[in-house]
Amino acid sequence: MSLLAVSEAAERLGVSTRQVQHLVARGELRSLARGVVDETSVERLLAVRRGSHTRAWAESTAWAAVALLSGGEAAWLGESQRSRLRGRLRGLGAEEVVERARGRAGVRRYIAHRSAGERLRSELIDTWSAAARLGLAETNTIDGYLATTDLNAVVSRHGLIRDDTGSVTLRATSMDLDVVRDLVSASDVLAALDLAESLDVRERRAGIDALGRALGEFRG
């Protein structure tokens, strides 16, 4: 595990130390001790933001974007909000959507005992299974969504150890999980967003390419 002083993290991100503290408070960076953050969490944020400082969409808006790109209606937004979001999506590239949609869930990574694999996967809404359809080789990676209120219990039940380089990714959201399941079934857009946040070049490219295709279809 590599550590960075808050001042160095601020320099890498091109923000103030106060903004780094805000990013920690929002869960976008991981603080390991007072004045210190995990370097990998900084690298992941840099990969998603790509030099931009645009704020993430609100959770409901981010999920609405996923729904619209998946051919859904995003009924939890008002019609005027949906109309504005459609307009924005038509003007955005894939990497811009990745940056803005990162607020759909709080993302934490862990190390798990190998015996936890299938039992843990069964408690999540899995998106990694789409990786093969997007041209990636199958691995033992676990990546999925769960309710924010269930996160601590799942971590405790499976003895997960917090580690930003771990192969278990839990994405905690307050969105109705039935909606999330429907979106996973409807298209690979959500899986593509998840992959596009990866530090692995091949995974990120597969996600960006899939999002680019989805945006092209959305624009018609």
Tab-separated table of C-alpha atoms in Angstrom:
chain	number	residue	atom	x	y	z
A	1	MET	CA	0.000	0.000	0.000
A	2	SER	CA	1.409	3.379	-1.034
A	3	LEU	CA	0.681	6.542	0.895
A	4	LEU	CA	0.497	10.163	-0.187
A	5	ALA	CA	0.443	13.306	1.893
A	6	VAL	CA	-2.693	15.359	1.321
A	7	SER	CA	-0.554	18.139	-0.171
A	8	GLU	CA	0.962	15.745	-2.734
A	9	ALA	CA	-2.441	14.315	-3.575
A	10	ALA	CA	-3.709	17.851	-4.129
A	11	GLU	CA	-0.807	18.567	-6.478
A	12	ARG	CA	-1.451	15.420	-8.526
A	13	LEU	CA	-5.152	16.149	-8.793
A	14	GLY	CA	-4.661	19.851	-9.472
A	15	VAL	CA	-6.896	20.889	-6.571
A	16	SER	CA	-6.459	22.501	-3.164
A	17	THR	CA	-5.847	20.550	0.035
A	18	ARG	CA	-9.317	21.609	1.176
A	19	GLN	CA	-10.794	20.038	-1.962
A	20	VAL	CA	-8.872	16.835	-1.236
A	21	GLN	CA	-10.527	16.794	2.179
A	22	HIS	CA	-13.915	17.209	0.506
A	23	LEU	CA	-13.115	14.300	-1.839
A	24	VAL	CA	-12.245	12.168	1.183
A	25	ALA	CA	-15.498	13.162	2.886
A	26	ARG	CA	-17.464	12.171	-0.233
A	27	GLY	CA	-15.674	8.828	-0.392
A	28	GLU	CA	-13.894	9.557	-3.676
A	29	LEU	CA	-10.506	9.328	-1.959
A	30	ARG	CA	-9.509	7.061	0.902
A	31	SER	CA	-7.867	8.553	3.967
A	32	LEU	CA	-5.583	6.197	5.896
A	33	ALA	CA	-4.585	8.595	8.658
A	34	ARG	CA	-4.728	12.285	9.373
A	35	GLY	CA	-3.060	14.118	6.478
A	36	VAL	CA	-2.471	10.922	4.471
A	37	VAL	CA	-4.432	9.295	1.621
A	38	ASP	CA	-4.058	6.040	-0.277
A	39	GLU	CA	-2.145	6.580	-3.527
A	40	THR	CA	-4.188	4.013	-5.448
A	41	SER	CA	-7.410	5.889	-4.658
A	42	VAL	CA	-5.787	9.012	-6.135
A	43	GLU	CA	-4.784	7.085	-9.260
A	44	ARG	CA	-8.323	5.759	-9.668
A	45	LEU	CA	-9.816	9.230	-9.355
A	46	LEU	CA	-7.328	10.572	-11.883
A	47	ALA	CA	-8.282	7.772	-14.289
A	48	VAL	CA	-11.954	8.676	-14.035
A	49	ARG	CA	-11.641	12.460	-14.105
A	50	ARG	CA	-8.990	12.607	-16.852
A	51	GLY	CA	-7.862	16.081	-15.826
A	52	SER	CA	-11.367	17.538	-15.546
A	53	HIS	CA	-12.828	18.954	-12.341
A	54	THR	CA	-16.492	18.602	-13.264
A	55	ARG	CA	-18.582	17.462	-10.317
A	56	ALA	CA	-20.297	14.111	-10.490
A	57	TRP	CA	-24.013	13.954	-11.150
A	58	ALA	CA	-26.288	13.297	-8.199
A	59	GLU	CA	-26.933	9.606	-7.647
A	60	SER	CA	-30.451	9.692	-9.097
A	61	THR	CA	-29.238	11.544	-12.202
A	62	ALA	CA	-26.331	9.158	-12.719
A	63	TRP	CA	-28.684	6.184	-12.604
A	64	ALA	CA	-31.075	7.955	-14.942
A	65	ALA	CA	-28.235	8.363	-17.446
A	66	VAL	CA	-27.540	4.618	-17.233
A	67	ALA	CA	-31.238	3.908	-17.753
A	68	LEU	CA	-31.573	6.199	-20.778
A	69	LEU	CA	-28.474	4.763	-22.431
A	70	SER	CA	-29.868	1.275	-21.734
A	71	GLY	CA	-33.147	2.074	-23.478
A	72	GLY	CA	-35.110	2.700	-20.269
A	73	GLU	CA	-37.225	5.621	-19.118
A	74	ALA	CA	-35.730	6.654	-15.743
A	75	ALA	CA	-39.204	7.174	-14.273
A	76	TRP	CA	-37.823	8.479	-10.967
A	77	LEU	CA	-36.946	11.766	-12.666
A	78	GLY	CA	-39.495	14.318	-13.784
A	79	GLU	CA	-40.098	14.705	-17.509
A	80	SER	CA	-38.278	18.040	-17.715
A	81	GLN	CA	-35.266	16.550	-15.904
A	82	ARG	CA	-35.233	13.580	-18.258
A	83	SER	CA	-35.445	15.882	-21.258
A	84	ARG	CA	-32.484	17.958	-20.064
A	85	LEU	CA	-30.477	14.831	-19.323
A	86	ARG	CA	-31.167	13.423	-22.790
A	87	GLY	CA	-29.856	16.644	-24.251
A	88	ARG	CA	-26.712	16.499	-22.150
A	89	LEU	CA	-26.033	12.883	-23.059
A	90	ARG	CA	-26.221	13.687	-26.760
A	91	GLY	CA	-23.413	16.181	-26.297
A	92	LEU	CA	-21.077	14.055	-24.156
A	93	GLY	CA	-18.335	11.626	-25.063
A	94	ALA	CA	-17.818	8.298	-23.330
A	95	GLU	CA	-15.094	9.521	-20.961
A	96	GLU	CA	-17.239	12.501	-19.936
A	97	VAL	CA	-20.112	10.156	-19.067
A	98	VAL	CA	-17.745	8.041	-16.951
A	99	GLU	CA	-16.663	11.115	-15.043
A	100	ARG	CA	-20.155	12.458	-14.432
A	101	ALA	CA	-21.793	9.109	-13.607
A	102	ARG	CA	-19.309	8.107	-10.898
A	103	GLY	CA	-21.745	9.243	-8.190
A	104	ARG	CA	-24.089	6.322	-8.886
A	105	ALA	CA	-22.443	4.332	-6.075
A	106	GLY	CA	-19.821	4.498	-3.378
A	107	VAL	CA	-16.990	2.219	-4.501
A	108	ARG	CA	-14.791	0.253	-2.102
A	109	ARG	CA	-12.286	-2.479	-2.838
A	110	TYR	CA	-11.294	-5.417	-0.688
A	111	ILE	CA	-9.274	-8.583	-0.398
A	112	ALA	CA	-11.331	-11.706	0.272
A	113	HIS	CA	-10.442	-15.260	1.244
A	114	ARG	CA	-10.743	-17.502	-1.804
A	115	SER	CA	-13.531	-19.481	-0.108
A	116	ALA	CA	-15.727	-16.364	-0.033
A	117	GLY	CA	-15.964	-16.096	-3.817
A	118	GLU	CA	-19.254	-17.680	-4.875
A	119	ARG	CA	-21.055	-16.933	-1.614
A	120	LEU	CA	-20.090	-13.281	-1.858
A	121	ARG	CA	-20.965	-13.032	-5.540
A	122	SER	CA	-24.437	-14.413	-4.811
A	123	GLU	CA	-25.149	-11.414	-2.561
A	124	LEU	CA	-24.295	-8.856	-5.234
A	125	ILE	CA	-25.769	-7.677	-8.490
A	126	ASP	CA	-22.867	-8.778	-10.617
A	127	THR	CA	-21.646	-6.724	-13.574
A	128	TRP	CA	-18.330	-8.474	-14.146
A	129	SER	CA	-20.054	-11.338	-15.979
A	130	ALA	CA	-20.499	-8.939	-18.901
A	131	ALA	CA	-16.730	-8.643	-19.318
A	132	ALA	CA	-16.549	-11.590	-21.705
A	133	ARG	CA	-19.191	-10.012	-23.960
A	134	LEU	CA	-17.052	-6.892	-24.023
A	135	GLY	CA	-13.986	-8.810	-25.176
A	136	LEU	CA	-12.196	-9.503	-21.877
A	137	ALA	CA	-10.933	-12.798	-20.527
A	138	GLU	CA	-12.743	-14.289	-17.537
A	139	THR	CA	-11.021	-13.822	-14.177
A	140	ASN	CA	-11.749	-14.346	-10.486
A	141	THR	CA	-12.628	-10.673	-10.085
A	142	ILE	CA	-15.772	-9.937	-8.075
A	143	ASP	CA	-17.525	-6.687	-8.928
A	144	GLY	CA	-21.094	-5.861	-8.068
A	145	TYR	CA	-23.724	-3.638	-6.529
A	146	LEU	CA	-25.469	-3.863	-3.187
A	147	ALA	CA	-27.579	-1.626	-0.984
A	148	THR	CA	-25.641	0.968	0.998
A	149	THR	CA	-27.403	-0.255	4.133
A	150	ASP	CA	-26.065	-3.797	3.573
A	151	LEU	CA	-22.413	-2.895	2.977
A	152	ASN	CA	-21.069	-3.235	6.524
A	153	ALA	CA	-22.876	-6.522	7.123
A	154	VAL	CA	-21.559	-8.064	3.895
A	155	VAL	CA	-18.001	-6.947	4.676
A	156	SER	CA	-18.224	-8.435	8.165
A	157	ARG	CA	-19.939	-11.662	7.089
A	158	HIS	CA	-17.268	-12.470	4.507
A	159	GLY	CA	-14.265	-11.180	6.442
A	160	LEU	CA	-13.300	-8.700	3.737
A	161	ILE	CA	-10.167	-6.603	4.211
A	162	ARG	CA	-10.181	-3.081	2.814
A	163	ASP	CA	-7.486	-2.698	0.150
A	164	ASP	CA	-7.664	-0.404	-2.875
A	165	THR	CA	-5.678	-2.933	-4.919
A	166	GLY	CA	-8.013	-5.817	-4.011
A	167	SER	CA	-9.932	-7.908	-6.548
A	168	VAL	CA	-13.303	-7.496	-4.814
A	169	THR	CA	-15.196	-4.326	-5.692
A	170	LEU	CA	-18.373	-3.458	-3.794
A	171	ARG	CA	-20.510	-0.670	-5.228
A	172	ALA	CA	-22.933	0.573	-2.590
A	173	THR	CA	-25.981	2.465	-3.805
A	174	SER	CA	-29.282	3.743	-2.460
A	175	MET	CA	-30.965	3.143	-5.827
A	176	ASP	CA	-33.700	0.493	-5.785
A	177	LEU	CA	-31.851	-2.764	-6.440
A	178	ASP	CA	-34.672	-4.018	-8.656
A	179	VAL	CA	-33.889	-1.087	-10.947
A	180	VAL	CA	-30.205	-2.012	-10.917
A	181	ARG	CA	-31.017	-5.649	-11.779
A	182	ASP	CA	-33.235	-4.543	-14.656
A	183	LEU	CA	-30.481	-2.298	-16.021
A	184	VAL	CA	-27.930	-5.119	-15.881
A	185	SER	CA	-30.366	-7.337	-17.792
A	186	ALA	CA	-31.228	-4.623	-20.314
A	187	SER	CA	-27.736	-3.838	-21.606
A	188	ASP	CA	-24.015	-3.765	-20.883
A	189	VAL	CA	-23.970	0.000	-20.235
A	190	LEU	CA	-23.595	-0.338	-16.468
A	191	ALA	CA	-20.861	-2.955	-16.826
A	192	ALA	CA	-19.107	-0.695	-19.323
A	193	LEU	CA	-19.147	2.189	-16.855
A	194	ASP	CA	-17.642	-0.047	-14.185
A	195	LEU	CA	-14.898	-1.248	-16.527
A	196	ALA	CA	-14.148	2.278	-17.695
A	197	GLU	CA	-13.163	3.194	-14.131
A	198	SER	CA	-10.470	0.513	-14.041
A	199	LEU	CA	-6.743	1.204	-13.850
A	200	ASP	CA	-6.213	-1.732	-16.223
A	201	VAL	CA	-5.754	-0.324	-19.737
A	202	ARG	CA	-7.570	-3.174	-21.492
A	203	GLU	CA	-10.537	-3.067	-19.132
A	204	ARG	CA	-10.821	0.687	-19.389
A	205	ARG	CA	-10.656	0.591	-23.182
A	206	ALA	CA	-13.325	-2.119	-23.364
A	207	GLY	CA	-15.603	-0.016	-21.168
A	208	ILE	CA	-14.995	3.223	-23.064
A	209	ASP	CA	-15.573	1.526	-26.423
A	210	ALA	CA	-18.844	-0.036	-25.244
A	211	LEU	CA	-20.042	3.301	-23.884
A	212	GLY	CA	-19.125	4.975	-27.144
A	213	ARG	CA	-21.307	2.480	-29.016
A	214	ALA	CA	-24.177	3.027	-26.586
A	215	LEU	CA	-23.934	6.803	-27.016
A	216	GLY	CA	-23.909	6.404	-30.788
A	217	GLU	CA	-27.085	4.318	-30.656
A	218	PHE	CA	-28.659	6.798	-28.245
A	219	ARG	CA	-28.030	9.700	-30.625
A	220	GLY	CA	-29.457	7.642	-33.446
